Protein backbone atom coordinates (compact mmCIF):
# COMPACT_ATOMS: atom_id res chain seq x y z
CA UNK A 1 0.00 0.00 0.00
CA UNK A 2 2.87 2.35 0.63
CA UNK A 3 4.04 1.97 -2.98
CA UNK A 4 0.74 3.21 -4.38
CA UNK A 5 0.73 6.34 -2.20
CA UNK A 6 4.37 7.05 -2.84
CA UNK A 7 3.93 6.56 -6.57
CA UNK A 8 0.97 8.98 -6.66
CA UNK A 9 2.93 11.55 -4.69
CA UNK A 10 5.96 11.28 -6.98
CA UNK A 11 3.79 11.72 -10.09
CA UNK A 12 1.95 14.74 -8.62
CA UNK A 13 5.12 16.29 -7.29
CA UNK A 14 6.74 17.10 -10.66
CA UNK A 15 3.47 18.55 -11.94
CA UNK A 16 3.10 20.67 -8.83
CA UNK A 17 6.75 21.71 -9.07
CA UNK A 18 6.33 22.66 -12.73
CA UNK A 19 3.24 24.73 -11.89
CA UNK A 20 5.10 26.44 -9.09
CA UNK A 21 8.06 27.21 -11.39
CA UNK A 22 5.77 28.65 -14.07
CA UNK A 23 4.05 30.82 -11.44
CA UNK A 24 7.42 32.08 -10.14
CA UNK A 25 8.57 33.02 -13.65
CA UNK A 26 5.25 34.79 -14.29
CA UNK A 27 5.53 36.67 -10.99
CA UNK A 28 9.17 37.57 -11.75
CA UNK A 29 8.25 39.25 -15.03
CA UNK A 30 5.20 40.88 -13.48
CA UNK A 31 7.43 42.38 -10.77
CA UNK A 32 9.97 43.55 -13.36
CA UNK A 33 7.20 45.35 -15.28
CA UNK A 34 6.13 47.40 -12.26
CA UNK A 35 8.24 50.53 -12.90
CA UNK A 36 7.48 50.60 -16.64
CA UNK A 37 4.04 52.21 -16.45
CA UNK A 38 3.87 53.58 -20.00
CA UNK A 39 4.93 50.31 -21.62
CA UNK A 40 2.49 48.32 -19.48
CA UNK A 41 -0.40 50.54 -20.58
CA UNK A 42 0.68 50.40 -24.22
CA UNK A 43 0.59 46.60 -24.00
CA UNK A 44 -2.84 46.78 -22.40
CA UNK A 45 -4.13 49.08 -25.15
CA UNK A 46 -2.90 46.54 -27.70
CA UNK A 47 -4.86 43.82 -25.84
CA UNK A 48 -7.94 46.09 -25.77
CA UNK A 49 -7.62 46.73 -29.52
CA UNK A 50 -7.32 43.01 -30.25
CA UNK A 51 -10.40 42.31 -28.12
CA UNK A 52 -12.40 45.06 -29.85
CA UNK A 53 -11.37 43.79 -33.28
CA UNK A 54 -12.41 40.27 -32.28
CA UNK A 55 -15.85 41.42 -31.09
CA UNK A 56 -16.36 43.51 -34.24
CA UNK A 57 -15.21 40.68 -36.49
CA UNK A 58 -17.44 38.06 -34.85
CA UNK A 59 -20.30 40.55 -34.34
CA UNK A 60 -21.34 38.93 -31.12
CA UNK A 61 -20.44 38.45 -27.49
CA UNK A 62 -21.99 41.81 -26.58
CA UNK A 63 -23.07 40.55 -23.18
CA UNK A 64 -19.41 39.85 -22.38
CA UNK A 65 -18.51 43.36 -23.50
CA UNK A 66 -21.25 44.76 -21.26
CA UNK A 67 -20.07 42.76 -18.25
CA UNK A 68 -16.52 43.86 -19.01
CA UNK A 69 -17.65 47.49 -19.15
CA UNK A 70 -19.36 47.21 -15.75
CA UNK A 71 -16.24 45.61 -14.26
CA UNK A 72 -13.97 48.31 -15.73
CA UNK A 73 -16.30 51.00 -14.34
CA UNK A 74 -16.03 49.37 -10.91
CA UNK A 75 -12.22 49.37 -11.19
CA UNK A 76 -12.25 53.01 -12.24
CA UNK A 77 -14.27 54.00 -9.18
CA UNK A 78 -11.73 52.25 -6.94
CA UNK A 79 -8.89 53.95 -8.79
CA UNK A 80 -10.42 57.42 -8.39
CA UNK A 81 -11.45 56.98 -4.74
CA UNK A 82 -9.28 57.79 -1.73
CA UNK A 83 -8.13 54.98 0.55
CA UNK A 84 -9.95 56.52 3.50
CA UNK A 85 -13.30 57.95 2.47
CA UNK A 86 -13.89 61.11 4.55
CA UNK A 87 -17.65 60.59 4.23
CA UNK A 88 -17.54 57.22 5.98
CA UNK A 89 -14.61 57.47 8.39
CA UNK A 90 -13.40 61.06 8.93
CA UNK A 91 -10.97 60.40 11.78
CA UNK A 92 -8.78 57.34 11.15
CA UNK A 93 -5.77 56.96 8.87
CA UNK A 94 -4.32 59.42 6.39
CA UNK A 95 -6.81 62.14 5.57
CA UNK A 96 -7.16 64.51 2.68
CA UNK A 97 -6.02 68.11 3.23
CA UNK A 98 -9.05 70.32 3.81
CA UNK A 99 -7.44 73.79 3.77
CA UNK A 100 -4.86 75.36 1.52
CA UNK A 101 -2.55 75.79 4.50
CA UNK A 102 -2.63 72.09 5.40
CA UNK A 103 0.49 70.02 4.97
CA UNK A 104 0.95 68.35 1.60
CA UNK A 105 -0.45 64.83 1.66
CA UNK A 106 -0.25 62.70 -1.45
CA UNK A 107 -3.41 61.13 -2.74
CA UNK A 108 -3.56 57.49 -1.63
CA UNK A 109 -5.87 55.44 -3.82
CA UNK A 110 -8.20 52.70 -2.72
CA UNK A 111 -7.00 50.74 -5.76
CA UNK A 112 -3.34 51.42 -6.63
CA UNK A 113 -2.33 51.96 -10.26
CA UNK A 114 -0.53 48.63 -10.62
CA UNK A 115 -3.49 46.62 -9.31
CA UNK A 116 -5.80 48.69 -11.51
CA UNK A 117 -3.65 47.94 -14.56
CA UNK A 118 -3.32 44.26 -13.68
CA UNK A 119 -7.07 43.77 -13.14
CA UNK A 120 -7.88 45.81 -16.25
CA UNK A 121 -5.55 43.76 -18.44
CA UNK A 122 -6.60 40.44 -16.93
CA UNK A 123 -10.26 41.30 -17.54
CA UNK A 124 -9.66 41.98 -21.24
CA UNK A 125 -7.61 38.82 -21.67
CA UNK A 126 -10.32 36.71 -19.99
CA UNK A 127 -13.02 38.40 -22.09
CA UNK A 128 -10.96 37.73 -25.24
CA UNK A 129 -10.66 34.04 -24.36
CA UNK A 130 -14.40 33.88 -23.68
CA UNK A 131 -15.10 35.02 -27.25
CA UNK A 132 -13.87 31.63 -28.49
CA UNK A 133 -16.69 29.74 -26.73
CA UNK A 134 -20.12 29.98 -28.33
CA UNK A 135 -21.96 29.35 -25.06
CA UNK A 136 -21.08 32.93 -24.02
CA UNK A 137 -22.58 34.43 -27.17
CA UNK A 138 -25.99 35.27 -25.75
CA UNK A 139 -28.16 37.06 -28.33
CA UNK A 140 -28.97 40.55 -27.05
CA UNK A 141 -29.92 43.85 -28.60
CA UNK A 142 -26.60 45.60 -28.06
CA UNK A 143 -27.74 49.25 -28.51
CA UNK A 144 -29.85 48.98 -25.35
CA UNK A 145 -26.88 47.58 -23.42
CA UNK A 146 -24.68 50.38 -24.73
CA UNK A 147 -27.21 53.08 -23.78
CA UNK A 148 -27.68 51.57 -20.34
CA UNK A 149 -23.92 51.43 -19.79
CA UNK A 150 -23.49 55.07 -20.87
CA UNK A 151 -26.24 56.18 -18.47
CA UNK A 152 -24.65 54.15 -15.69
CA UNK A 153 -21.22 55.64 -16.48
CA UNK A 154 -22.50 59.23 -16.50
CA UNK A 155 -24.43 58.83 -13.24
CA UNK A 156 -21.53 57.11 -11.49
CA UNK A 157 -18.96 59.65 -12.66
CA UNK A 158 -21.24 62.53 -11.72
CA UNK A 159 -21.49 61.12 -8.20
CA UNK A 160 -17.72 60.59 -8.04
CA UNK A 161 -16.96 64.12 -9.26
CA UNK A 162 -19.45 65.55 -6.74
CA UNK A 163 -17.61 63.61 -4.03
CA UNK A 164 -14.29 65.05 -5.24
CA UNK A 165 -15.67 68.58 -5.18
CA UNK A 166 -17.29 68.15 -1.76
CA UNK A 167 -14.08 66.89 -0.11
CA UNK A 168 -11.74 68.99 -2.28
CA UNK A 169 -9.41 66.35 -3.60
CA UNK A 170 -7.91 65.53 -6.96
CA UNK A 171 -7.25 61.83 -7.58
CA UNK A 172 -3.85 62.54 -9.11
CA UNK A 173 -0.86 63.55 -7.01
CA UNK A 174 1.27 65.99 -8.89
CA UNK A 175 3.74 66.40 -6.03
CA UNK A 176 4.45 69.40 -3.87
CA UNK A 177 3.84 72.82 -5.33
CA UNK A 178 6.98 74.25 -6.91
CA UNK A 179 7.74 77.92 -6.75
CA UNK A 180 9.74 79.76 -9.42
CA UNK A 181 12.73 81.25 -7.66
CA UNK A 182 15.73 83.05 -9.04
CA UNK A 183 17.31 81.50 -12.08
CA UNK A 184 20.90 80.47 -11.57
CA UNK A 185 23.54 82.52 -13.33
CA UNK A 186 25.59 79.42 -14.21
CA UNK A 187 24.28 79.33 -17.76
CA UNK A 188 25.17 82.96 -18.42
CA UNK A 189 28.66 82.73 -16.89
CA UNK A 190 29.45 79.49 -18.74
CA UNK A 191 28.98 81.06 -22.17
CA UNK A 192 31.59 83.82 -21.86
CA UNK A 193 33.57 84.63 -24.92
CA UNK A 194 37.34 84.94 -24.16
Backbone as CSV, one residue per row, in Angstrom:
resi,resn,N_x,N_y,N_z,CA_x,CA_y,CA_z,C_x,C_y,C_z
1,UNK,0.807,-1.196,0.000,0.000,0.000,0.000,0.847,1.256,0.000
2,UNK,2.023,1.177,0.591,2.873,2.352,0.626,3.344,2.718,-0.774
3,UNK,3.560,1.718,-1.622,4.044,1.966,-2.984,3.053,2.765,-3.800
4,UNK,1.756,2.497,-3.614,0.737,3.210,-4.376,0.704,4.677,-3.973
5,UNK,0.751,4.948,-2.670,0.726,6.336,-2.196,1.986,7.074,-2.586
6,UNK,3.108,6.410,-2.486,4.374,7.054,-2.838,4.446,7.322,-4.333
7,UNK,3.903,6.372,-5.117,3.929,6.557,-6.567,3.048,7.733,-6.975
8,UNK,1.873,7.872,-6.363,0.970,8.980,-6.659,1.588,10.312,-6.263
9,UNK,2.301,10.317,-5.131,2.931,11.554,-4.687,4.080,11.948,-5.608
10,UNK,4.830,10.955,-6.111,5.956,11.275,-6.977,5.482,11.761,-8.344
11,UNK,4.337,11.259,-8.813,3.791,11.725,-10.094,3.237,13.140,-9.938
12,UNK,2.545,13.424,-8.838,1.954,14.735,-8.624,3.021,15.773,-8.302
13,UNK,4.090,15.351,-7.703,5.118,16.293,-7.288,5.774,17.021,-8.460
14,UNK,6.171,16.344,-9.541,6.744,17.105,-10.665,5.742,18.056,-11.310
15,UNK,4.489,17.677,-11.362,3.470,18.554,-11.940,3.294,19.785,-11.056
16,UNK,3.230,19.544,-9.749,3.100,20.667,-8.826,4.349,21.551,-8.876
17,UNK,5.499,20.949,-8.979,6.754,21.706,-9.066,6.791,22.523,-10.351
18,UNK,6.362,21.945,-11.460,6.330,22.665,-12.729,5.377,23.861,-12.642
19,UNK,4.199,23.642,-12.053,3.237,24.728,-11.891,3.795,25.848,-11.026
20,UNK,4.486,25.450,-9.966,5.096,26.445,-9.087,6.192,27.219,-9.818
21,UNK,7.003,26.541,-10.627,8.056,27.206,-11.387,7.477,28.181,-12.415
22,UNK,6.422,27.772,-13.092,5.771,28.649,-14.068,5.219,29.884,-13.368
23,UNK,4.598,29.692,-12.199,4.046,30.817,-11.444,5.156,31.768,-10.994
24,UNK,6.299,31.232,-10.568,7.419,32.078,-10.140,7.972,32.889,-11.301
25,UNK,8.081,32.291,-12.478,8.567,33.016,-13.655,7.578,34.129,-14.026
26,UNK,6.289,33.801,-14.006,5.246,34.788,-14.289,5.329,35.946,-13.301
27,UNK,5.458,35.638,-12.020,5.533,36.670,-10.987,6.807,37.499,-11.134
28,UNK,7.904,36.871,-11.543,9.169,37.574,-11.747,9.010,38.651,-12.827
29,UNK,8.425,38.274,-13.959,8.251,39.246,-15.035,7.189,40.291,-14.691
30,UNK,6.201,39.917,-13.936,5.202,40.879,-13.483,5.852,41.914,-12.569
31,UNK,6.718,41.460,-11.669,7.431,42.378,-10.773,8.386,43.284,-11.543
32,UNK,9.037,42.742,-12.567,9.966,43.551,-13.364,9.229,44.605,-14.191
33,UNK,7.954,44.377,-14.488,7.197,45.345,-15.284,6.642,46.494,-14.443
34,UNK,6.731,46.395,-13.136,6.126,47.397,-12.259,6.576,48.829,-12.545
35,UNK,7.872,49.127,-12.681,8.244,50.534,-12.900,7.987,51.052,-14.314
36,UNK,7.657,50.203,-15.243,7.478,50.599,-16.640,6.003,50.855,-16.948
37,UNK,5.474,51.915,-16.357,4.040,52.211,-16.447,3.581,52.443,-17.880
38,UNK,4.303,53.237,-18.632,3.870,53.576,-19.999,3.843,52.325,-20.875
39,UNK,4.877,51.512,-20.780,4.932,50.306,-21.615,3.858,49.293,-21.216
40,UNK,3.560,49.214,-19.921,2.490,48.320,-19.479,1.163,48.751,-20.089
41,UNK,0.868,50.062,-20.054,-0.404,50.543,-20.577,-0.464,50.447,-22.096
42,UNK,0.672,50.593,-22.764,0.684,50.402,-24.224,0.337,48.948,-24.548
43,UNK,0.921,48.012,-23.806,0.594,46.598,-24.004,-0.874,46.312,-23.733
44,UNK,-1.417,46.963,-22.716,-2.839,46.779,-22.398,-3.709,47.345,-23.513
45,UNK,-3.350,48.499,-24.046,-4.127,49.077,-25.146,-4.088,48.186,-26.383
46,UNK,-2.970,47.505,-26.598,-2.900,46.538,-27.697,-3.879,45.391,-27.443
47,UNK,-3.920,44.893,-26.197,-4.861,43.821,-25.845,-6.308,44.290,-26.001
48,UNK,-6.592,45.525,-25.613,-7.941,46.085,-25.772,-8.303,46.177,-27.257
49,UNK,-7.360,46.623,-28.081,-7.617,46.733,-29.524,-7.878,45.363,-30.137
50,UNK,-7.105,44.370,-29.736,-7.318,43.006,-30.252,-8.689,42.490,-29.838
51,UNK,-9.075,42.739,-28.577,-10.400,42.313,-28.115,-11.505,43.010,-28.916
52,UNK,-11.375,44.319,-29.105,-12.402,45.063,-29.846,-12.500,44.581,-31.295
53,UNK,-11.350,44.326,-31.915,-11.372,43.793,-33.275,-12.042,42.423,-33.330
54,UNK,-11.795,41.602,-32.327,-12.409,40.271,-32.277,-13.930,40.387,-32.151
55,UNK,-14.401,41.261,-31.277,-15.852,41.418,-31.085,-16.491,41.990,-32.347
56,UNK,-15.824,42.946,-32.997,-16.364,43.509,-34.244,-16.357,42.482,-35.366
57,UNK,-15.316,41.683,-35.445,-15.211,40.681,-36.494,-16.284,39.598,-36.333
58,UNK,-16.471,39.125,-35.109,-17.442,38.062,-34.851,-18.864,38.618,-34.815
59,UNK,-19.013,39.890,-34.515,-20.298,40.554,-34.344,-21.178,39.804,-33.354
60,UNK,-20.622,39.613,-32.188,-21.340,38.933,-31.119,-20.631,39.164,-29.801
61,UNK,-21.032,38.391,-28.818,-20.442,38.453,-27.486,-20.617,39.828,-26.850
62,UNK,-21.744,40.472,-27.122,-21.992,41.809,-26.584,-22.268,41.764,-25.088
63,UNK,-22.809,40.663,-24.621,-23.071,40.548,-23.180,-21.756,40.478,-22.407
64,UNK,-20.738,39.868,-23.006,-19.412,39.846,-22.376,-18.833,41.254,-22.358
65,UNK,-19.004,41.980,-23.448,-18.510,43.356,-23.501,-19.222,44.222,-22.465
66,UNK,-20.512,44.003,-22.268,-21.254,44.759,-21.262,-20.761,44.432,-19.857
67,UNK,-20.599,43.155,-19.560,-20.072,42.764,-18.254,-18.668,43.306,-18.035
68,UNK,-17.862,43.298,-19.083,-16.516,43.856,-19.012,-16.577,45.357,-18.730
69,UNK,-17.492,46.049,-19.379,-17.652,47.488,-19.149,-18.050,47.801,-17.716
70,UNK,-18.949,47.016,-17.147,-19.360,47.211,-15.751,-18.179,46.964,-14.823
71,UNK,-17.405,45.923,-15.091,-16.242,45.612,-14.262,-15.191,46.719,-14.344
72,UNK,-14.942,47.234,-15.547,-13.975,48.313,-15.731,-14.455,49.578,-15.017
73,UNK,-15.737,49.849,-15.062,-16.299,50.995,-14.336,-16.082,50.845,-12.841
74,UNK,-16.268,49.643,-12.326,-16.028,49.374,-10.912,-14.558,49.594,-10.554
75,UNK,-13.654,49.139,-11.415,-12.222,49.367,-11.186,-11.896,50.859,-11.208
76,UNK,-12.500,51.579,-12.127,-12.246,53.010,-12.243,-12.685,53.762,-10.989
77,UNK,-13.804,53.366,-10.417,-14.266,53.995,-9.181,-13.258,53.757,-8.060
78,UNK,-12.743,52.538,-7.946,-11.726,52.255,-6.940,-10.448,53.033,-7.181
79,UNK,-10.102,53.217,-8.440,-8.891,53.947,-8.793,-9.018,55.436,-8.469
80,UNK,-10.200,55.997,-8.626,-10.419,57.423,-8.385,-10.794,57.758,-6.952
81,UNK,-11.022,56.746,-6.119,-11.451,56.977,-4.742,-10.260,56.983,-3.786
82,UNK,-10.347,57.801,-2.720,-9.276,57.785,-1.729,-9.338,56.526,-0.873
83,UNK,-8.199,56.164,-0.307,-8.126,54.977,0.546,-9.076,55.103,1.726
84,UNK,-9.056,56.257,2.370,-9.953,56.518,3.497,-10.993,57.521,3.020
85,UNK,-12.227,57.080,2.933,-13.303,57.950,2.473,-13.709,58.872,3.615
86,UNK,-13.547,60.192,3.469,-13.892,61.110,4.554,-15.384,61.112,4.883
87,UNK,-16.208,60.649,3.980,-17.646,60.594,4.227,-17.997,59.475,5.205
88,UNK,-17.256,58.381,5.135,-17.541,57.218,5.975,-16.770,57.266,7.286
89,UNK,-15.466,57.529,7.208,-14.614,57.473,8.390,-13.707,58.704,8.424
90,UNK,-14.176,59.813,9.002,-13.405,61.059,8.927,-12.206,61.145,9.863
91,UNK,-12.013,60.199,10.783,-10.969,60.400,11.783,-9.747,59.505,11.632
92,UNK,-9.895,58.286,11.156,-8.776,57.343,11.154,-7.949,57.436,9.887
93,UNK,-6.662,57.105,10.010,-5.773,56.962,8.868,-5.405,58.277,8.225
94,UNK,-4.714,58.203,7.094,-4.321,59.421,6.395,-5.540,60.117,5.820
95,UNK,-5.632,61.410,6.047,-6.806,62.135,5.568,-6.400,63.093,4.459
96,UNK,-7.397,63.559,3.754,-7.162,64.511,2.682,-6.992,65.897,3.281
97,UNK,-6.130,66.746,2.716,-6.018,68.112,3.228,-7.315,68.862,2.961
98,UNK,-7.775,69.607,3.971,-9.045,70.316,3.809,-8.863,71.807,3.601
99,UNK,-7.704,72.362,3.957,-7.438,73.785,3.774,-6.182,73.943,2.940
100,UNK,-6.039,75.093,2.321,-4.859,75.361,1.521,-3.591,75.403,2.350
101,UNK,-3.732,75.697,3.640,-2.550,75.792,4.499,-2.155,74.444,5.094
102,UNK,-2.958,73.410,4.864,-2.628,72.086,5.400,-1.355,71.556,4.756
103,UNK,-0.721,70.661,5.473,0.490,70.025,4.969,0.159,69.199,3.727
104,UNK,1.139,69.137,2.809,0.951,68.351,1.596,0.814,66.875,1.954
105,UNK,-0.242,66.264,1.468,-0.446,64.833,1.661,-0.754,64.236,0.297
106,UNK,0.031,63.276,-0.134,-0.247,62.700,-1.449,-1.564,61.932,-1.442
107,UNK,-2.164,61.856,-2.594,-3.414,61.127,-2.737,-3.121,59.634,-2.687
108,UNK,-3.733,58.940,-1.750,-3.559,57.494,-1.627,-4.842,56.843,-2.132
109,UNK,-4.707,56.046,-3.166,-5.866,55.440,-3.819,-6.360,54.199,-3.073
110,UNK,-7.646,53.950,-3.232,-8.195,52.703,-2.717,-7.702,51.529,-3.553
111,UNK,-7.530,51.755,-4.851,-7.003,50.740,-5.763,-5.764,51.317,-6.437
112,UNK,-4.564,50.865,-6.048,-3.336,51.422,-6.634,-3.258,51.196,-8.144
113,UNK,-2.421,51.996,-8.794,-2.327,51.962,-10.259,-1.933,50.590,-10.776
114,UNK,-0.979,49.935,-10.129,-0.529,48.634,-10.620,-1.653,47.600,-10.547
115,UNK,-2.379,47.574,-9.436,-3.494,46.622,-9.308,-4.608,46.969,-10.293
116,UNK,-4.814,48.263,-10.520,-5.802,48.692,-11.509,-5.402,48.192,-12.894
117,UNK,-4.139,48.398,-13.262,-3.652,47.938,-14.560,-3.753,46.424,-14.676
118,UNK,-3.334,45.722,-13.647,-3.322,44.262,-13.682,-4.738,43.715,-13.836
119,UNK,-5.677,44.227,-13.051,-7.068,43.769,-13.140,-7.689,44.147,-14.480
120,UNK,-7.385,45.332,-14.966,-7.881,45.814,-16.253,-7.411,44.895,-17.380
121,UNK,-6.120,44.606,-17.396,-5.545,43.759,-18.442,-6.072,42.336,-18.346
122,UNK,-6.112,41.809,-17.134,-6.596,40.442,-16.934,-8.048,40.313,-17.387
123,UNK,-8.858,41.339,-17.136,-10.262,41.303,-17.543,-10.391,41.236,-19.064
124,UNK,-9.584,42.017,-19.773,-9.661,41.982,-21.236,-9.143,40.669,-21.804
125,UNK,-8.119,40.111,-21.188,-7.607,38.818,-21.669,-8.647,37.727,-21.448
126,UNK,-9.279,37.714,-20.278,-10.317,36.713,-19.995,-11.506,36.890,-20.946
127,UNK,-11.906,38.152,-21.170,-13.022,38.401,-22.094,-12.658,37.961,-23.510
128,UNK,-11.408,38.162,-23.915,-10.956,37.727,-25.240,-11.042,36.209,-25.362
129,UNK,-10.601,35.505,-24.339,-10.658,34.037,-24.362,-12.114,33.563,-24.401
130,UNK,-12.992,34.262,-23.699,-14.403,33.876,-23.676,-15.057,34.001,-25.045
131,UNK,-14.506,34.859,-25.920,-15.104,35.017,-27.248,-14.874,33.809,-28.147
132,UNK,-14.093,32.843,-27.706,-13.869,31.632,-28.494,-14.828,30.500,-28.112
133,UNK,-15.724,30.749,-27.158,-16.690,29.742,-26.727,-18.091,30.253,-27.025
134,UNK,-18.816,29.513,-27.865,-20.124,29.980,-28.334,-21.180,30.028,-27.233
135,UNK,-20.951,29.316,-26.123,-21.962,29.348,-25.058,-22.053,30.734,-24.404
136,UNK,-21.039,31.584,-24.582,-21.076,32.935,-24.024,-21.659,33.951,-24.987
137,UNK,-21.998,33.522,-26.176,-22.579,34.430,-27.169,-24.094,34.448,-27.024
138,UNK,-24.558,35.159,-26.020,-25.993,35.274,-25.747,-26.559,36.360,-26.667
139,UNK,-27.606,36.043,-27.424,-28.162,37.058,-28.327,-28.865,38.165,-27.545
140,UNK,-28.373,39.374,-27.706,-28.965,40.549,-27.048,-29.002,41.680,-28.064
141,UNK,-29.850,42.650,-27.777,-29.915,43.848,-28.601,-28.905,44.828,-28.034
142,UNK,-27.726,44.880,-28.646,-26.600,45.598,-28.061,-26.794,47.105,-27.908
143,UNK,-27.583,47.802,-28.748,-27.737,49.248,-28.514,-28.357,49.579,-27.155
144,UNK,-29.248,48.729,-26.672,-29.846,48.978,-25.350,-28.786,48.809,-24.264
145,UNK,-27.955,47.777,-24.395,-26.877,47.583,-23.421,-25.910,48.764,-23.433
146,UNK,-25.595,49.254,-24.611,-24.682,50.383,-24.726,-25.283,51.635,-24.093
147,UNK,-26.552,51.907,-24.381,-27.214,53.076,-23.785,-27.277,52.952,-22.268
148,UNK,-27.602,51.776,-21.779,-27.682,51.571,-20.340,-26.312,51.763,-19.701
149,UNK,-25.251,51.272,-20.346,-23.917,51.430,-19.789,-23.491,52.903,-19.774
150,UNK,-23.830,53.641,-20.827,-23.488,55.074,-20.874,-24.209,55.826,-19.770
151,UNK,-25.494,55.536,-19.560,-26.242,56.182,-18.471,-25.616,55.836,-17.128
152,UNK,-25.278,54.579,-16.935,-24.646,54.145,-15.693,-23.304,54.842,-15.488
153,UNK,-22.514,54.965,-16.555,-21.215,55.638,-16.476,-21.379,57.111,-16.104
154,UNK,-22.294,57.797,-16.767,-22.504,59.225,-16.504,-22.975,59.447,-15.066
155,UNK,-23.934,58.657,-14.605,-24.430,58.830,-13.236,-23.352,58.529,-12.206
156,UNK,-22.578,57.485,-12.432,-21.528,57.112,-11.491,-20.426,58.156,-11.457
157,UNK,-20.014,58.639,-12.622,-18.956,59.650,-12.662,-19.438,60.974,-12.080
158,UNK,-20.703,61.301,-12.301,-21.237,62.531,-11.716,-21.195,62.461,-10.194
159,UNK,-21.549,61.309,-9.646,-21.494,61.125,-8.200,-20.060,61.189,-7.698
160,UNK,-19.133,60.585,-8.442,-17.723,60.588,-8.040,-17.138,61.999,-8.104
161,UNK,-17.458,62.743,-9.138,-16.964,64.117,-9.263,-17.564,64.999,-8.178
162,UNK,-18.839,64.800,-7.842,-19.446,65.554,-6.739,-18.737,65.237,-5.421
163,UNK,-18.355,63.996,-5.226,-17.609,63.607,-4.032,-16.247,64.296,-3.999
164,UNK,-15.581,64.374,-5.153,-14.285,65.046,-5.237,-14.419,66.532,-4.911
165,UNK,-15.461,67.158,-5.425,-15.669,68.579,-5.180,-16.026,68.819,-3.714
166,UNK,-16.872,67.983,-3.146,-17.287,68.146,-1.757,-16.104,68.044,-0.805
167,UNK,-15.213,67.091,-1.018,-14.077,66.887,-0.114,-12.778,67.478,-0.644
168,UNK,-12.856,68.228,-1.722,-11.739,68.993,-2.278,-10.485,68.160,-2.476
169,UNK,-10.594,67.133,-3.267,-9.411,66.348,-3.601,-9.374,66.074,-5.097
170,UNK,-8.152,65.893,-5.570,-7.912,65.526,-6.963,-7.271,64.145,-6.924
171,UNK,-7.762,63.197,-7.695,-7.249,61.825,-7.585,-5.877,61.608,-8.209
172,UNK,-5.175,62.674,-8.537,-3.846,62.536,-9.108,-2.890,63.405,-8.317
173,UNK,-1.867,62.802,-7.744,-0.855,63.552,-7.006,0.175,64.085,-7.983
174,UNK,0.297,65.377,-8.014,1.273,65.995,-8.891,2.520,66.405,-8.110
175,UNK,2.587,66.049,-6.849,3.739,66.396,-6.027,3.527,67.726,-5.326
176,UNK,4.544,68.135,-4.580,4.454,69.401,-3.875,4.481,70.550,-4.867
177,UNK,3.871,71.652,-4.470,3.844,72.818,-5.329,5.257,73.364,-5.454
178,UNK,5.648,73.716,-6.666,6.982,74.254,-6.911,6.858,75.740,-7.186
179,UNK,7.741,76.479,-6.584,7.738,77.920,-6.749,8.889,78.322,-7.650
180,UNK,8.682,79.276,-8.520,9.737,79.758,-9.423,10.616,80.755,-8.696
181,UNK,11.801,80.361,-8.345,12.733,81.247,-7.658,13.644,81.914,-8.667
182,UNK,14.755,82.414,-8.162,15.731,83.053,-9.036,16.374,82.009,-9.931
183,UNK,16.614,82.400,-11.156,17.313,81.500,-12.075,18.800,81.590,-11.779
184,UNK,19.473,80.468,-11.858,20.903,80.469,-11.572,21.657,81.156,-12.700
185,UNK,22.748,81.791,-12.343,23.539,82.518,-13.333,24.631,81.637,-13.927
186,UNK,24.582,80.329,-13.695,25.594,79.415,-14.210,25.566,79.352,-15.724
187,UNK,24.367,79.420,-16.302,24.277,79.328,-17.764,24.831,80.585,-18.434
188,UNK,24.656,81.727,-17.801,25.166,82.955,-18.416,26.668,83.112,-18.240
189,UNK,27.203,82.620,-17.111,28.655,82.727,-16.889,29.411,81.662,-17.660
190,UNK,28.778,80.548,-18.005,29.451,79.491,-18.739,29.631,79.804,-20.212
191,UNK,28.911,80.778,-20.743,28.981,81.064,-22.173,29.741,82.378,-22.431
192,UNK,30.786,82.627,-21.650,31.590,83.824,-21.863,32.475,83.660,-23.080
193,UNK,32.646,84.658,-23.777,33.565,84.630,-24.920,34.918,85.220,-24.512
194,UNK,36.005,84.448,-24.542,37.336,84.935,-24.162,38.122,85.374,-25.352
